[in-house]
mmCIF file of C-alpha atoms and ligand atoms in Angstrom:
data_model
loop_
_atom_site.group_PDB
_atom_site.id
_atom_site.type_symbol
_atom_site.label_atom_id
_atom_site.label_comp_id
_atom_site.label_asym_id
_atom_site.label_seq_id
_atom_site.Cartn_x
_atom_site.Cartn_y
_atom_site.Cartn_z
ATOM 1 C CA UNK A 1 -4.649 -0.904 -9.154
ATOM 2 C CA UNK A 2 -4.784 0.248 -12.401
ATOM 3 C CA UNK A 3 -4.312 -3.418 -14.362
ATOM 4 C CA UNK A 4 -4.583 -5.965 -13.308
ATOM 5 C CA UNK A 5 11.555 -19.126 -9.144
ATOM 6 C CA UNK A 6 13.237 -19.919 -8.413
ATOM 7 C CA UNK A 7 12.877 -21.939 -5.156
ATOM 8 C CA UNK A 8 13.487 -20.589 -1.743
ATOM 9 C CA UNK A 9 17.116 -19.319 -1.583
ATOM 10 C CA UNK A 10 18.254 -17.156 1.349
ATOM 11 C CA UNK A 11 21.693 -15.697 1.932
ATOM 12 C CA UNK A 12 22.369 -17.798 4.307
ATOM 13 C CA UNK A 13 21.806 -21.284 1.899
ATOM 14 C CA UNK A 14 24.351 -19.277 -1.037
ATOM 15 C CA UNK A 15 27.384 -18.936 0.765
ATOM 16 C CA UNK A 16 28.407 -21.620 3.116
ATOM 17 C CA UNK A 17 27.078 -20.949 6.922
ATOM 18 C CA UNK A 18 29.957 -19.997 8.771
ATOM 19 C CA UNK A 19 31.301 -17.401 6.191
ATOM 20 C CA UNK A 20 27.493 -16.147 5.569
ATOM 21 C CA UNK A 21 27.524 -15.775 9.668
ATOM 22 C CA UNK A 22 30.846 -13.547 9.873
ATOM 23 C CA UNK A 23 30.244 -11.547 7.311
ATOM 24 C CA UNK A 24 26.878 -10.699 8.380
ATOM 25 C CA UNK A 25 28.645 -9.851 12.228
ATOM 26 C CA UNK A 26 31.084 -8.350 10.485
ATOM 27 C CA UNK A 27 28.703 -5.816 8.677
ATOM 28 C CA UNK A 28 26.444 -5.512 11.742
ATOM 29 C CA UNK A 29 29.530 -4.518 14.035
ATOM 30 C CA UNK A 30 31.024 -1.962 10.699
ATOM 31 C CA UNK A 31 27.978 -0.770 10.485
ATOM 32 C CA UNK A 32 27.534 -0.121 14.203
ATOM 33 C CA UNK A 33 30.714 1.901 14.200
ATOM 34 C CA UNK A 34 29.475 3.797 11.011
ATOM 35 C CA UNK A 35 26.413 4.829 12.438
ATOM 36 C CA UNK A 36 27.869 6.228 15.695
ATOM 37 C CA UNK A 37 30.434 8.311 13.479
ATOM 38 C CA UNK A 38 27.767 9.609 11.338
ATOM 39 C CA UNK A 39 25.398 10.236 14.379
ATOM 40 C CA UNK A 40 27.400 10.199 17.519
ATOM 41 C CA UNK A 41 25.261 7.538 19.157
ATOM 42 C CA UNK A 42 25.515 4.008 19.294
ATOM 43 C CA UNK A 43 21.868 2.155 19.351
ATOM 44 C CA UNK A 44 21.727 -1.337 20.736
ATOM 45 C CA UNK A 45 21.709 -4.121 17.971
ATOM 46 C CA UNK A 46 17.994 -4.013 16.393
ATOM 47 C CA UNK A 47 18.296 -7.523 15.398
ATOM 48 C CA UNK A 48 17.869 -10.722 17.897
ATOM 49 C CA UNK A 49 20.238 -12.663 19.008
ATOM 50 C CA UNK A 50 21.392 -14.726 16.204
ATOM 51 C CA UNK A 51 21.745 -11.913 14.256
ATOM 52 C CA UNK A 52 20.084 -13.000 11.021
ATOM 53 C CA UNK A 53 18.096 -10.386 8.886
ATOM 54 C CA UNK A 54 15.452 -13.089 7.978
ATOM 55 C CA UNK A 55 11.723 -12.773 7.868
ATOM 56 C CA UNK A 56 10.110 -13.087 11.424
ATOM 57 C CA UNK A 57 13.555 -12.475 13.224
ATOM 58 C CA UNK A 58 12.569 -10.600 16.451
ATOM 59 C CA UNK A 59 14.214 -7.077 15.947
ATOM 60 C CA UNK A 60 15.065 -5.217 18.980
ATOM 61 C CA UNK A 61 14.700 -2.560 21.212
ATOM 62 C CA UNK A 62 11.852 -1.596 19.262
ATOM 63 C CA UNK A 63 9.620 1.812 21.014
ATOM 64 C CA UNK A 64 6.145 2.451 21.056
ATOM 65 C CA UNK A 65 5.610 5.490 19.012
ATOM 66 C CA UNK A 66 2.718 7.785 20.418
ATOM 67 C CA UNK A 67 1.936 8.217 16.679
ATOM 68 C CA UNK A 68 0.356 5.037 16.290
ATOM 69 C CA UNK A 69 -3.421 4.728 15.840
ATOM 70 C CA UNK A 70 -5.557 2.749 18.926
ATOM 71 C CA UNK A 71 -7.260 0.790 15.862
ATOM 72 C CA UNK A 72 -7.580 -3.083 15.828
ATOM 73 C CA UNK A 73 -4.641 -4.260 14.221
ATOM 74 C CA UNK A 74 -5.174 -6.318 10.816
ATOM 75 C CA UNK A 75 -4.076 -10.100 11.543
ATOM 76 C CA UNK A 76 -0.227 -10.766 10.523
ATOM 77 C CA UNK A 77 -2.205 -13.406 8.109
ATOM 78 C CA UNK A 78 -3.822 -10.794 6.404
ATOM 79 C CA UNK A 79 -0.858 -8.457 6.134
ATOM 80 C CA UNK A 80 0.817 -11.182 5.334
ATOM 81 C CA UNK A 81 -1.093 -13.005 2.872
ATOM 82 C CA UNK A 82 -3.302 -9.691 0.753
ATOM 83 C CA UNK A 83 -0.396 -8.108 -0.991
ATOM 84 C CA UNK A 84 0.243 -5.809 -3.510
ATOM 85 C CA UNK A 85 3.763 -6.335 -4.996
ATOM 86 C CA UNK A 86 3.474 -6.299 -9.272
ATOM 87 C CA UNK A 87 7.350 -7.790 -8.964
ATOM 88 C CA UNK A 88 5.496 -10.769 -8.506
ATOM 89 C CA UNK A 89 2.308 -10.720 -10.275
ATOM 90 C CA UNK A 90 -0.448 -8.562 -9.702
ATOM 91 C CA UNK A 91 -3.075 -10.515 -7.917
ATOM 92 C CA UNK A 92 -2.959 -10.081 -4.454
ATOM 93 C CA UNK A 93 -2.097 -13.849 -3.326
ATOM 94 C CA UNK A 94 1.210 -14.211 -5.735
ATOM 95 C CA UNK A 95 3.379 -11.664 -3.622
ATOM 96 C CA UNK A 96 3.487 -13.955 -0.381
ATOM 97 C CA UNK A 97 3.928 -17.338 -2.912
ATOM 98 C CA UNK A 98 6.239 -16.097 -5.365
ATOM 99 C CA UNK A 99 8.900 -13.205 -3.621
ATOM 100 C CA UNK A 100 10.521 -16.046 -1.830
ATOM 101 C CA UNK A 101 13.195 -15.643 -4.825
ATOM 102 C CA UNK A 102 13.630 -12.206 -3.298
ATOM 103 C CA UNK A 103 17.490 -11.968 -1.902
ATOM 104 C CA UNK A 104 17.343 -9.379 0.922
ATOM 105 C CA UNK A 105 21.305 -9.745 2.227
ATOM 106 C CA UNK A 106 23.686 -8.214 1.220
ATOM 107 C CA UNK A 107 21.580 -5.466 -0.487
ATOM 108 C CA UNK A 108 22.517 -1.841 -0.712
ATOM 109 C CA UNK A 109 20.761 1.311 -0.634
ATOM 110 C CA UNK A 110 22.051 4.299 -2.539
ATOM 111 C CA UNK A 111 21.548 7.685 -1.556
ATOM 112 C CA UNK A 112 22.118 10.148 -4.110
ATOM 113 C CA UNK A 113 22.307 13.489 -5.828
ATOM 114 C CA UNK A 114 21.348 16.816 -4.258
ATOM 115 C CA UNK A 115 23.080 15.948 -0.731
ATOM 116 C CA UNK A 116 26.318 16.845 0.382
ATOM 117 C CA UNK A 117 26.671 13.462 2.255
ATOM 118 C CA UNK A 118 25.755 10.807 -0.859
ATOM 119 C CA UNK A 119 26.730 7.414 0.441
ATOM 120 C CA UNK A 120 25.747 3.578 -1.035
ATOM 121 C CA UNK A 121 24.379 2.417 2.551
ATOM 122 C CA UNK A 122 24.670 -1.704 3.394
ATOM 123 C CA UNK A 123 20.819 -1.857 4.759
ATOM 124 C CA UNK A 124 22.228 -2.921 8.344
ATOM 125 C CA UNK A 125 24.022 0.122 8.404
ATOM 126 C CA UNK A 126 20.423 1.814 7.005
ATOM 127 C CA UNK A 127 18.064 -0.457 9.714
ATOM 128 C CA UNK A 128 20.540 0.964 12.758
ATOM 129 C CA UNK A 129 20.903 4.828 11.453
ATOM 130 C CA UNK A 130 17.961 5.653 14.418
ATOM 131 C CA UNK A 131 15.890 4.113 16.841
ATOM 132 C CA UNK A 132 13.391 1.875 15.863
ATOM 133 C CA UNK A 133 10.129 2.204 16.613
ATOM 134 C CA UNK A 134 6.303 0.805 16.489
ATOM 135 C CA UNK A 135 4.054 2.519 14.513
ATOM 136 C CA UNK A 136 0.529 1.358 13.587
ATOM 137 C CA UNK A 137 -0.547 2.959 10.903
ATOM 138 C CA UNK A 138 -3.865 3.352 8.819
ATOM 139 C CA UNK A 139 -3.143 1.712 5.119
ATOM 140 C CA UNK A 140 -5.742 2.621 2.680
ATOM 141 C CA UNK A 141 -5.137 1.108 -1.004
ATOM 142 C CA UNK A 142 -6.519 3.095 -4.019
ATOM 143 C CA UNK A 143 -8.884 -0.071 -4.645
ATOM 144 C CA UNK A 144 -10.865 0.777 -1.666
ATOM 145 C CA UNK A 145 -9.438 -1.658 1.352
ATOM 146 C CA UNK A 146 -7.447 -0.722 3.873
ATOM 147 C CA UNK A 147 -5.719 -2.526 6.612
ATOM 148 C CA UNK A 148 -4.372 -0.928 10.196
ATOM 149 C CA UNK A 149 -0.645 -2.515 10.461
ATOM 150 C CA UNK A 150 2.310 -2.873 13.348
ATOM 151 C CA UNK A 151 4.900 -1.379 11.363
ATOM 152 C CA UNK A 152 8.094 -0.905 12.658
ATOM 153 C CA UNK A 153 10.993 2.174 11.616
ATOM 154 C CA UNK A 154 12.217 5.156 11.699
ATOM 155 C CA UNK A 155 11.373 8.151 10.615
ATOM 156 C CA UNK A 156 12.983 9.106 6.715
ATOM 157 C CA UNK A 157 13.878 12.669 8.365
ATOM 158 C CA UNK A 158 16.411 10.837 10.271
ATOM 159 C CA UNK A 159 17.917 9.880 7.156
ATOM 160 C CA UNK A 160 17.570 13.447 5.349
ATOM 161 C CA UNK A 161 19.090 15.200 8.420
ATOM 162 C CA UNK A 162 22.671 12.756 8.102
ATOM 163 C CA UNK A 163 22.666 12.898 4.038
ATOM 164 C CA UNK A 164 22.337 16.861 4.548
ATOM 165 C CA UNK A 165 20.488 18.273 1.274
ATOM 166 C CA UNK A 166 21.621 21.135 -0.647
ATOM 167 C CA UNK A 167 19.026 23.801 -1.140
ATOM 168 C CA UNK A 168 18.373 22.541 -5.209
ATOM 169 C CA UNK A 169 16.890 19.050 -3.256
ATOM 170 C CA UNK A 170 13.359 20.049 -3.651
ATOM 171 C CA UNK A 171 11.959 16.175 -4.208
ATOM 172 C CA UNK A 172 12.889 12.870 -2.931
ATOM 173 C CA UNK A 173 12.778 9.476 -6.031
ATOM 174 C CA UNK A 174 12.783 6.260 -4.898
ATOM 175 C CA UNK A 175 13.968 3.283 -6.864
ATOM 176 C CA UNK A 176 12.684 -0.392 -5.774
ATOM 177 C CA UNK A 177 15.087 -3.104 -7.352
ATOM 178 C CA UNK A 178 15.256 -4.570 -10.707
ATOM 179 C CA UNK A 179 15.938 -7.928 -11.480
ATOM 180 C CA UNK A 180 13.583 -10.070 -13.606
ATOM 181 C CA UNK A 181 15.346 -13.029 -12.470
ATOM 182 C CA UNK A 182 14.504 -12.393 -8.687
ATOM 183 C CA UNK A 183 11.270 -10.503 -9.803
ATOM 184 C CA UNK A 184 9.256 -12.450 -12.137
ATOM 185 C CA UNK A 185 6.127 -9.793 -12.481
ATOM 186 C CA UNK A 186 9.169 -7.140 -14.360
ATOM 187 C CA UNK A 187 9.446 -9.705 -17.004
ATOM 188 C CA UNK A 188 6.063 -8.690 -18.346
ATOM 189 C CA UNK A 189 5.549 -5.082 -19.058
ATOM 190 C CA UNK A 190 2.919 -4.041 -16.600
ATOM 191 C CA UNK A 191 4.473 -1.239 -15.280
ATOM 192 C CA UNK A 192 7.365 0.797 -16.788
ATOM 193 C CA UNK A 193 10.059 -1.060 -14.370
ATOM 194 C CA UNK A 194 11.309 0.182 -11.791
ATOM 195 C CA UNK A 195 8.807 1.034 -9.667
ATOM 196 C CA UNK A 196 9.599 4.652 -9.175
ATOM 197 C CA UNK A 197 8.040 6.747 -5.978
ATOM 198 C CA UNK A 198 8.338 9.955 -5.049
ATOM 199 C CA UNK A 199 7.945 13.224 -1.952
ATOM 200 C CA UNK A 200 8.012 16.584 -2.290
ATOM 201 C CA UNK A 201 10.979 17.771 0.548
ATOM 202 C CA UNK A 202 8.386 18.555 3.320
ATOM 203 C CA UNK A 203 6.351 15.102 2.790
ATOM 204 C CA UNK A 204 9.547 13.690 3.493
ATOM 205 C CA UNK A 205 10.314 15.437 6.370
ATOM 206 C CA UNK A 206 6.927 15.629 7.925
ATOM 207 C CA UNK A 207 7.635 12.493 10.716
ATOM 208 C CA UNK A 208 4.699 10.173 9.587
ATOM 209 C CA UNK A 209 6.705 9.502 6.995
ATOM 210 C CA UNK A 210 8.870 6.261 7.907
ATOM 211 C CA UNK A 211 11.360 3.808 6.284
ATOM 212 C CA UNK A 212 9.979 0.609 7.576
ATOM 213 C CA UNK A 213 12.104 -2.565 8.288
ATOM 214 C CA UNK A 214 9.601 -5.028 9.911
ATOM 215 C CA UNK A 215 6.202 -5.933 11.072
ATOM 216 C CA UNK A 216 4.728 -7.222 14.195
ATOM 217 C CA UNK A 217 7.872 -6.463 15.877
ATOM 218 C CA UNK A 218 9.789 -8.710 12.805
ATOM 219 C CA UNK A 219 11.845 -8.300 10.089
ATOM 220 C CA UNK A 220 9.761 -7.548 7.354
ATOM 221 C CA UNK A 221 8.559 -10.887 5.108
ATOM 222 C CA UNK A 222 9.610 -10.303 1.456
ATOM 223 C CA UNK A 223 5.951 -9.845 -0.052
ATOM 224 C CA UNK A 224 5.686 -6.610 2.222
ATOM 225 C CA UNK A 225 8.736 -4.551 0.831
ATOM 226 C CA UNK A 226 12.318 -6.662 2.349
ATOM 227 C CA UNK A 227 14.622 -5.593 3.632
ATOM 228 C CA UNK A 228 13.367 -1.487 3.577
ATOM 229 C CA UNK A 229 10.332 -0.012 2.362
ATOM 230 C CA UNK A 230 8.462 3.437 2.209
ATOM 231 C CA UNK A 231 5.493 4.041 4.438
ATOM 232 C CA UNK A 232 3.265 7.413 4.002
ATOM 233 C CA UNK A 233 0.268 6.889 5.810
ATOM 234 C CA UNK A 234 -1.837 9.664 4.470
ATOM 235 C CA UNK A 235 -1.462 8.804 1.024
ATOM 236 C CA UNK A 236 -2.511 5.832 -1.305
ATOM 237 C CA UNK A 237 -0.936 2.571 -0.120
ATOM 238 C CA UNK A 238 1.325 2.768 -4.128
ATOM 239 C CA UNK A 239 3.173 5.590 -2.547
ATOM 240 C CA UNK A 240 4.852 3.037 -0.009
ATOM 241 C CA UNK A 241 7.312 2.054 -2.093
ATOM 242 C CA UNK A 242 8.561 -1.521 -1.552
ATOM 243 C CA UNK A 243 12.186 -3.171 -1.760
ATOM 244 C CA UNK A 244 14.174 0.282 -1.986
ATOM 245 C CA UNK A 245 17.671 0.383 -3.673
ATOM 246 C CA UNK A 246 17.915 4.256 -4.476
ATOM 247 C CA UNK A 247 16.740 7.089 -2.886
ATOM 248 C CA UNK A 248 17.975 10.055 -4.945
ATOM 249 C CA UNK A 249 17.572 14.136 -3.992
ATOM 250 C CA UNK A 250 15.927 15.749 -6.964
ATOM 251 C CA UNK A 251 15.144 19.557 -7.790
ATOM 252 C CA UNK A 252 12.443 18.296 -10.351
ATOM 253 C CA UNK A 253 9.009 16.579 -9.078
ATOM 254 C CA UNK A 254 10.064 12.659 -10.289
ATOM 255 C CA UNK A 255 7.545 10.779 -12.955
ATOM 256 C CA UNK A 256 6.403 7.834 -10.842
ATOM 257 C CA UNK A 257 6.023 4.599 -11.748
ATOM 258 C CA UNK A 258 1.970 4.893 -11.859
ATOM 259 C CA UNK A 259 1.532 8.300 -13.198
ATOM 260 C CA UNK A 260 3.254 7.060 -16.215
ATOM 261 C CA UNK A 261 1.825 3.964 -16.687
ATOM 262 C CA UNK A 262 -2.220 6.145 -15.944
ATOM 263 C CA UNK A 263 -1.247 9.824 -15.922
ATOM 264 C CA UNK A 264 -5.263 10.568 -15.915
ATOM 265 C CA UNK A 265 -5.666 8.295 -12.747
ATOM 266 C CA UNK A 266 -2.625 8.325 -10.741
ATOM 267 C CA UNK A 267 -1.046 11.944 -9.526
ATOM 268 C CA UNK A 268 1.977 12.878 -7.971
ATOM 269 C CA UNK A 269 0.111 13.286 -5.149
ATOM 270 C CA UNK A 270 -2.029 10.789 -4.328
ATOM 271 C CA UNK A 271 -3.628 12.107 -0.954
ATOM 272 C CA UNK A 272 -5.977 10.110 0.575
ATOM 273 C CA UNK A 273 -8.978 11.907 -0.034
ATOM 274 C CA UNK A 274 -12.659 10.909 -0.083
ATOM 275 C CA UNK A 275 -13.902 14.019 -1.850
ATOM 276 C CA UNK A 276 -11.459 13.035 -4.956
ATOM 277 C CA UNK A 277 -12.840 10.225 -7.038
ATOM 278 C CA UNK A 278 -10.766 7.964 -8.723
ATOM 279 C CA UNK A 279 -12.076 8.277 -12.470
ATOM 280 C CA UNK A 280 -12.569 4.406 -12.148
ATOM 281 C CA UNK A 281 -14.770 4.807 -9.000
ATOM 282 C CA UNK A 282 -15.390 6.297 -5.633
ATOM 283 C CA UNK A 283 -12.858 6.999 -2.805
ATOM 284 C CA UNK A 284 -15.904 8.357 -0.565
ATOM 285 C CA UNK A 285 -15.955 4.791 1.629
ATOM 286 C CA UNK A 286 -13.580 1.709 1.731
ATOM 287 C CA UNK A 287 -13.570 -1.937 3.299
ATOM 288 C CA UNK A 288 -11.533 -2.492 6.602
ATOM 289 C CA UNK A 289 -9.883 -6.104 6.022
ATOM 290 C CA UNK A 290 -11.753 -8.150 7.997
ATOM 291 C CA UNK A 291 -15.057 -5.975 8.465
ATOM 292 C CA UNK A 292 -18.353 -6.780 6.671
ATOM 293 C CA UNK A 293 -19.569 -2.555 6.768
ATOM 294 C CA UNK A 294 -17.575 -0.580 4.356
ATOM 295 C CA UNK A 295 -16.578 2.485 6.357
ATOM 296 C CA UNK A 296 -16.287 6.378 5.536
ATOM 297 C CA UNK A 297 -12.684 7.271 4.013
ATOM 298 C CA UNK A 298 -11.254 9.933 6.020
ATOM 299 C CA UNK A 299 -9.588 12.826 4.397
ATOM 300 C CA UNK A 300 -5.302 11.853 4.847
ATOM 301 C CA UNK A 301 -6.455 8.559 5.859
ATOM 302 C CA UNK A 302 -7.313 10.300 9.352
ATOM 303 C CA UNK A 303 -4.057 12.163 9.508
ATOM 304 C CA UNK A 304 -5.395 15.641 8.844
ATOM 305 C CA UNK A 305 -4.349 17.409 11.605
ATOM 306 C CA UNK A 306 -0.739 16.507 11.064
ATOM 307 C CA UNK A 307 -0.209 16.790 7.119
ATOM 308 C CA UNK A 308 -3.158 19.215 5.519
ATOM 309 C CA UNK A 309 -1.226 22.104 6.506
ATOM 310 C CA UNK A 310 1.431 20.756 3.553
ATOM 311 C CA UNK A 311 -1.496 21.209 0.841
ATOM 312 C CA UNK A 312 -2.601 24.870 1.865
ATOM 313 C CA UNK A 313 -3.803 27.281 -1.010
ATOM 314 C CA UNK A 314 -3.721 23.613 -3.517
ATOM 315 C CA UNK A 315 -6.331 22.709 -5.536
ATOM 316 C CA UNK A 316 -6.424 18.971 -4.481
ATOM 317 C CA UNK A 317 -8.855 18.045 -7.285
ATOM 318 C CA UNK A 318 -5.766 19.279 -9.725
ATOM 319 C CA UNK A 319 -3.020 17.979 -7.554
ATOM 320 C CA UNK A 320 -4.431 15.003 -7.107
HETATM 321 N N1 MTE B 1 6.094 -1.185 -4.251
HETATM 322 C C1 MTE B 1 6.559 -1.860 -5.316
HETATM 323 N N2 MTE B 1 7.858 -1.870 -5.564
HETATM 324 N N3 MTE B 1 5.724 -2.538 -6.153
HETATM 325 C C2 MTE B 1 4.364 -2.536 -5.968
HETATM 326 O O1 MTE B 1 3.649 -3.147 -6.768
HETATM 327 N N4 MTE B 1 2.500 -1.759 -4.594
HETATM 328 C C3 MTE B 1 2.026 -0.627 -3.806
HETATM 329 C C4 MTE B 1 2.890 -0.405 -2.558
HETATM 330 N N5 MTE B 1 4.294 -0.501 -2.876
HETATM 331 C C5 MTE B 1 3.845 -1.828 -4.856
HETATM 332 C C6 MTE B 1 4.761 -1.166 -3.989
HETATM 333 C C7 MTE B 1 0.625 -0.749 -3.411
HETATM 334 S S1 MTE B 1 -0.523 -0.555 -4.656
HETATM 335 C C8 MTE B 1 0.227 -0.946 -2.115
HETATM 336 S S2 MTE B 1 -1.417 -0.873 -1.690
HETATM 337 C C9 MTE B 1 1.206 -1.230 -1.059
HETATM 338 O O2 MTE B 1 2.535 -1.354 -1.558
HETATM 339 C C10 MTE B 1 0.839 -2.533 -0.380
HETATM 340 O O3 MTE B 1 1.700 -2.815 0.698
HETATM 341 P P1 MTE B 1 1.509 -4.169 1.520
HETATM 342 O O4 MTE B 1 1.434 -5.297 0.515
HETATM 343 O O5 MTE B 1 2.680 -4.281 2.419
HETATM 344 O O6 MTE B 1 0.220 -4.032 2.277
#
């Protein structure tokens, strides 16, 4: 991008085991009951057996989506290990050391302002609100890599239909935590913290767009967004916002986090597009993770046919 603890505590190691376990089956059955009031369905439990939200747990009932691209997937290693996350530093190897200090349970996502449902969601309650499903999706970074990755969530116009916006929501912010004591990298002023992301209403609606709770079938590990993240497939991988505590309904397009910090490099938009250069350097080709051969960037990251009908009449080299 743009510039370049505490040991390993989990929920479960804070509070004692047996209290840590009922609360968390006590939250997972609320939750349940919550989400078939708000919905009128009741989904089976997403997460395994045991019940625990932690990094690798198998989640669920999990469909394939028809969505999903035939590509070779990236390696869970790689996915895994080649991070961007500047809550932990901003080479790509800290993320997967240093978010261990990350505390994913409880953890609460508000949803707020131009809704007539606004609510402070318990992420269980979030992670069962639809049907999960598998999704392998084209990542392309602004650097010029990309990775194809097993993610696995729901689409964010599940979310937008329950929360019910009034007709002022014309843009969606979202809000990744901040703590410098669980995130190191926001002690140091890289970026104006919190990372900030945002969608214009029909982005957010158009169904690639997905709130993502795992990977390879998993809860998600920490250094890839825990416990929810953002995933927009046609668009730079810094609009797949990580770590989400706020999603708020806006009637003004939101400053994100990188058009502040670069206003000249980053846009609101940030459409994958080979034709626009970053000022930096080219967006025409990019490197697979894995492959030798860099490989032609395709306009929306390949998803043309299902999002370029959002930018009609635009001038993308304005709206970048
Ligand atoms: N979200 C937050 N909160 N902080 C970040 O630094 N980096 C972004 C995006 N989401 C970032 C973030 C960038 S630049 C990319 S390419 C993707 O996350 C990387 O996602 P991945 O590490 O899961 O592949």
């Amino acid at each position: 991008m743009l510039i370049k603890k505490p040991s390993d505590i989990k929920g479960s190691e804070i509070t004692d085991k047996e209290t840590y376990l009922n609360r968390r089956r006590f939250l997972i059955e609320t939750s349940a009951a919550a989400a078939a009031v708000a919905t009128g369905f009741v989904f089976p439990g997403h997460l395994g057996d045991s019940g625990e939200a932690h990094a690798g747990t198998k989640l669920d009932g999990v469909r394939k989506s028809p969505l999903s691209t035939g590509e070779k997937k990236t390696p869970f290693k790689d996915i895994t290990n080649y991070n961007n996350f500047y809550e932990f530093g901003t080479d790509k190897y800290s993320p997967a050391k240093k978010s261990k200090s990350l505390i994913t349970r409880p953890w609460t996502v508000a949803v707020e302002g131009e809704i007539s449902r606004p609510k402070v969601y318990d992420v269980d309650e979030l992670i069962k609100l639809s049907p999960l499903e598998e999704r392998i999706y084209r990542l392309r970074c602004v650097e010029g890599w990309s990775m194809v990755i097993p993610w696995v969530g729901y689409p964010l116009n599940a979310l937008i239909k329950v929360v019910e916006p009034t007709s002022k929501a014309k843009y969606l912010e979202f809000v990744t935590l901040y703590d410098p004591k669980q995130m190191p990298g926001q002690r140091r002023g890289v970026l104006d913290w919190p990372y900030v992301e945002g969608l214009r209403m029909d982005e957010a609606m158009n169904p690639l767009a997905i709130l993502a709770v795992g990977l390879y079938g998993a809860v998600l590990p920490n250094q890839n967004g825990a416990p929810i993240r953002l995933v927009v497939p046609w668009k730079y991988g810094f609009k797949s916002i990580k770590s989400i505590v706020r999603i708020r309904f806006v009637e003004k397009q939101p400053k994100t986090a990188w058009e502040k910090a670069a206003p000249n490099e980053y846009g609101f938009y940030s459409n994958v597009n080979p034709e626009v250069d970053h000022p930096r350097w080219s967006q025409a080709r990019e490197r697979r993770i894995g492959e030798f051969f860099k490989r032609k960037t395709l306009m929306f990251n390949g998803y043309a046919d299902h999002v370029a009908h959002l930018y009609k009449g635009m001038d993308l080299k304005i709206h970048f």
